[in-house]
PDB file of C-alpha atoms in Angstrom:
ATOM      1  CA  MET W  30      -7.772  12.507  -2.514  1.00  0.00           C
ATOM      2  CA  GLN W  31      -4.736  11.311  -4.426  1.00  0.00           C
ATOM      3  CA  PHE W  32      -4.114   7.667  -5.262  1.00  0.00           C
ATOM      4  CA  PRO W  33      -1.406   7.077  -2.589  1.00  0.00           C
ATOM      5  CA  GLU W  34      -3.706   8.450   0.122  1.00  0.00           C
ATOM      6  CA  LEU W  35      -6.530   6.204  -1.061  1.00  0.00           C
ATOM      7  CA  ILE W  36      -4.288   3.149  -0.881  1.00  0.00           C
ATOM      8  CA  ARG W  37      -3.112   4.138   2.607  1.00  0.00           C
ATOM      9  CA  LEU W  38      -6.699   4.690   3.762  1.00  0.00           C
ATOM     10  CA  LEU W  39      -7.804   1.285   2.500  1.00  0.00           C
ATOM     11  CA  GLY W  40      -4.739  -0.462   3.931  1.00  0.00           C
ATOM     12  CA  ASP W  41      -4.617   1.171   7.383  1.00  0.00           C
ATOM     13  CA  THR W  42      -6.233  -1.010  10.057  1.00  0.00           C
ATOM     14  CA  ASN W  43      -7.023   2.130  12.084  1.00  0.00           C
ATOM     15  CA  PHE W  44      -9.459   3.119   9.338  1.00  0.00           C
ATOM     16  CA  LYS W  45     -10.952  -0.333   8.748  1.00  0.00           C
ATOM     17  CA  LEU W  46     -14.508   0.703   9.642  1.00  0.00           C
ATOM     18  CA  LEU W  47     -14.337   3.746   7.366  1.00  0.00           C
ATOM     19  CA  ALA W  48     -12.783   1.753   4.519  1.00  0.00           C
ATOM     20  CA  ASP W  49     -15.411  -0.994   4.895  1.00  0.00           C
ATOM     21  CA  ALA W  50     -18.205   1.599   4.852  1.00  0.00           C
ATOM     22  CA  LEU W  51     -16.762   3.198   1.705  1.00  0.00           C
ATOM     23  CA  MET W  52     -16.470  -0.146  -0.057  1.00  0.00           C
ATOM     24  CA  ASP W  53     -19.961  -1.256   0.999  1.00  0.00           C
ATOM     25  CA  ASP W  54     -21.538   1.724  -0.805  1.00  0.00           C
ATOM     26  CA  PRO W  55     -21.968   0.737  -4.488  1.00  0.00           C
ATOM     27  CA  LYS W  56     -21.837   4.361  -5.696  1.00  0.00           C
ATOM     28  CA  MET W  57     -18.662   5.097  -3.753  1.00  0.00           C
ATOM     29  CA  ARG W  58     -17.095   1.845  -4.934  1.00  0.00           C
ATOM     30  CA  GLN W  59     -17.900   2.732  -8.551  1.00  0.00           C
ATOM     31  CA  TRP W  60     -16.450   6.222  -8.089  1.00  0.00           C
ATOM     32  CA  ILE W  61     -13.223   4.832  -6.587  1.00  0.00           C
ATOM     33  CA  LEU W  62     -12.866   2.323  -9.444  1.00  0.00           C
ATOM     34  CA  ALA W  63     -13.550   5.014 -12.073  1.00  0.00           C
ATOM     35  CA  HIS W  64     -11.137   7.427 -10.375  1.00  0.00           C
ATOM     36  CA  THR W  65      -8.431   4.760 -10.273  1.00  0.00           C
ATOM     37  CA  ARG W  66      -8.952   3.894 -13.947  1.00  0.00           C
ATOM     38  CA  GLU W  67      -8.618   7.551 -14.910  1.00  0.00           C
ATOM     39  CA  ARG W  68      -5.436   7.905 -12.843  1.00  0.00           C
ATOM     40  CA  PHE W  69      -3.912   5.061 -14.871  1.00  0.00           C
ATOM     41  CA  GLY W  70      -4.945   6.740 -18.123  1.00  0.00           C
ATOM     42  CA  TYR W  71      -8.043   4.730 -18.992  1.00  0.00           C
ATOM     43  CA  ALA W  72     -11.388   6.363 -19.598  1.00  0.00           C
ATOM     44  CA  VAL W  73     -14.414   4.734 -18.046  1.00  0.00           C
ATOM     45  CA  GLY W  74     -15.987   2.567 -20.718  1.00  0.00           C
ATOM     46  CA  ASP W  75     -12.832   2.088 -22.807  1.00  0.00           C
ATOM     47  CA  PRO W  76     -13.138  -1.161 -24.743  1.00  0.00           C
ATOM     48  CA  GLY W  77     -10.680  -3.786 -23.640  1.00  0.00           C
ATOM     49  CA  THR W  78     -10.503  -2.663 -20.011  1.00  0.00           C
ATOM     50  CA  ARG W  79     -12.203  -4.605 -17.266  1.00  0.00           C
ATOM     51  CA  THR W  80     -12.773  -4.116 -13.592  1.00  0.00           C
ATOM     52  CA  ALA W  81     -12.954  -6.960 -11.130  1.00  0.00           C
ATOM     53  CA  TRP W  82     -14.110  -6.657  -7.554  1.00  0.00           C
ATOM     54  CA  TRP W  83     -13.052  -9.113  -4.908  1.00  0.00           C
ATOM     55  CA  ARG W  84     -13.708  -8.947  -1.204  1.00  0.00           C
ATOM     56  CA  PRO W  85     -12.026 -11.347   1.191  1.00  0.00           C
ATOM     57  CA  PRO W  86     -14.380 -13.600   3.173  1.00  0.00           C
TER      58      PRO W  86
END
């Protein structure tokens, strides 16, 4: 999956249940965050980079 497809998947209301299930799985969430960091040129564990997770109520 490429980054634009991931963003579309997470933003498409037709896939809300799938997106919620993906984000509820801690391992999948960590993989998506690591994948996104790598796509922006950061290695996982680089000093000075941080990841924040926020989920709307």
